């Protein structure tokens, strides 16, 4: 079906002016348009908000075809703090929030980042070994590297940044996706239940026959047959090696493209798919929390320079999360 043009700019203006009469008139035009699901959904949102007698900013936020999110359309301001200062936080915690975490969020927990000078991963051998091609040639050395990293991370505990994101998961009213590139399991130790692990997890193993993921508790990966398929096909570490693709990749790309607020915490943005995620979040206000400028800093609307264990709880409080 052909797409019908909607007078979006008039609608935005009407919302800005709190002009209910005008919004109603425009809405009539809009609800008569029923050409695609997406347009149908947009119209529905508008109607719901009007019924409650309020013209809410979310009216604009949910106009799926608008180019920028309400954070920018409505305010033209640069920082989330300024937006909240002017308008309060009540509607904000219903928006679509996407958070990407990287090695920097776990730095304060004592786990070196990927590129830090003392990082195990920074060792040329680690980068050479943790590859798919090396795994095919020499399983044993890849498994040994994992055992070494597993030991390093075993005793580590989450910090205030992980705990703040666990509180967010409990309290956020809108769509929320927190994804991590980390393999350290600290989000889960902090109490988060729904954090997809883009690069897998060091404390898990996977049956190569049926794909069942289970906890890797012994040093020997193949101490017993798989408890699901009962085959004695070898297990492998449940991490994504260099040269392999993440199973969670597509889902993360979709969510990033749809979100309205995008927050990247402690990632250099250089490992796939991190760099593509921020580039896709075209409709979002984008915030980067990092101790340093990164290669992708220029793609963000707002940069918070500082350590994750301090800045993340502050930002979560700003978003209305009780910590
Ligand atoms: P990275 O090392 O490339 O980047 C880390 C980023 O965090 C840097 O930009 C750095 O400036 C920043 N940073 C350092 N300390 C910080 C702090 N206290 N607060 C905020 N920011 C801080 O890591 P990456 O972008 O996550 O990509 C590396 C890959 O290596 C990941 O995909 C991951 O699988 C793996 N890795 C995981 C862990 C872990 O699980 N904790 C650790 C190292 C590497």
Tab-separated table of C-alpha atoms and ligand atoms in Angstrom, residues 101-108 111-116 121 153 181-185 199 202 242 265-272 274 289-294 306-309, ligand 1:
chain	number	residue	atom	x	y	z
A	101	UNK	CA	28.044	-1.906	28.365
A	102	UNK	CA	31.672	-2.731	27.716
A	103	UNK	CA	34.823	-3.635	29.602
A	104	UNK	CA	35.039	-0.178	31.240
A	105	UNK	CA	32.000	-0.848	33.443
A	106	UNK	CA	33.910	-3.683	35.109
A	107	UNK	CA	37.216	-1.833	35.465
A	108	UNK	CA	36.444	-0.750	39.033
A	111	UNK	CA	38.910	-6.650	35.602
A	112	UNK	CA	41.308	-5.062	33.126
A	113	UNK	CA	39.699	-3.676	29.983
A	114	UNK	CA	40.464	-5.108	26.570
A	115	UNK	CA	43.127	-2.593	25.714
A	116	UNK	CA	44.500	-1.629	29.100
A	121	UNK	CA	43.370	-9.800	26.459
A	153	UNK	CA	37.155	-13.282	36.937
A	181	UNK	CA	29.881	-7.097	25.483
A	182	UNK	CA	31.413	-8.382	28.684
A	183	UNK	CA	32.065	-12.019	29.397
A	184	UNK	CA	32.451	-11.566	33.157
A	185	UNK	CA	28.887	-12.238	34.367
A	199	UNK	CA	30.065	-12.086	23.332
A	202	UNK	CA	33.310	-17.200	30.491
A	242	UNK	CA	37.287	-13.395	17.042
A	265	UNK	CA	29.025	2.715	29.058
A	266	UNK	CA	32.735	1.934	29.124
A	267	UNK	CA	33.191	0.742	25.580
A	268	UNK	CA	35.723	1.850	23.022
A	269	UNK	CA	33.161	1.035	20.344
A	270	UNK	CA	35.818	-0.672	18.300
A	271	UNK	CA	34.708	-4.277	18.584
A	272	UNK	CA	31.755	-5.422	16.461
A	274	UNK	CA	29.403	-1.962	19.173
A	289	UNK	CA	29.972	7.423	29.552
A	290	UNK	CA	33.704	6.855	29.344
A	291	UNK	CA	36.897	7.944	31.046
A	292	UNK	CA	38.301	8.934	27.667
A	293	UNK	CA	37.369	10.213	24.232
A	294	UNK	CA	36.761	7.220	21.932
A	306	UNK	CA	34.174	9.826	34.182
A	307	UNK	CA	34.291	6.431	35.772
A	308	UNK	CA	31.314	4.171	35.279
A	309	UNK	CA	30.906	3.253	38.964
B	1	LIG	P1	37.749	-1.837	25.384
B	1	LIG	O1	38.884	-2.252	26.254
B	1	LIG	O2	38.009	-1.774	23.922
B	1	LIG	O3	37.252	-0.411	25.861
B	1	LIG	C1	37.019	-0.137	27.213
B	1	LIG	C2	36.603	1.295	27.307
B	1	LIG	O4	36.271	1.566	28.645
B	1	LIG	C3	37.694	2.283	26.897
B	1	LIG	O5	37.163	3.196	25.967
B	1	LIG	C4	38.090	2.965	28.205
B	1	LIG	O6	38.426	4.317	28.008
B	1	LIG	C5	36.828	2.814	29.008
B	1	LIG	N1	37.019	2.762	30.459
B	1	LIG	C6	38.055	2.272	31.164
B	1	LIG	N2	37.823	2.346	32.476
B	1	LIG	C7	36.615	2.904	32.609
B	1	LIG	C8	35.812	3.261	33.718
B	1	LIG	N3	36.200	3.024	34.982
B	1	LIG	N4	34.615	3.829	33.486
B	1	LIG	C9	34.190	4.084	32.223
B	1	LIG	N5	34.907	3.781	31.142
B	1	LIG	C10	36.093	3.195	31.321
B	1	LIG	O7	36.512	-2.786	25.704
B	1	LIG	P2	35.171	-3.051	24.880
B	1	LIG	O8	34.803	-1.854	24.085
B	1	LIG	O9	34.195	-3.577	25.860
B	1	LIG	O10	35.527	-4.186	23.834
B	1	LIG	C11	36.411	-5.206	24.161
B	1	LIG	C12	35.919	-6.651	24.078
B	1	LIG	O11	36.753	-7.410	24.962
B	1	LIG	C13	34.515	-6.879	24.560
B	1	LIG	O12	33.759	-7.281	23.508
B	1	LIG	C14	34.604	-8.003	25.610
B	1	LIG	O13	34.054	-9.202	25.113
B	1	LIG	C15	36.044	-8.247	25.841
B	1	LIG	N6	36.453	-7.946	27.241
B	1	LIG	C16	35.589	-8.192	28.280
B	1	LIG	C17	35.967	-7.899	29.581
B	1	LIG	C18	34.984	-8.201	30.685
B	1	LIG	O14	34.148	-9.085	30.534
B	1	LIG	N7	35.023	-7.462	31.808
B	1	LIG	C19	37.201	-7.350	29.848
B	1	LIG	C20	38.069	-7.120	28.776
B	1	LIG	C21	37.674	-7.430	27.481
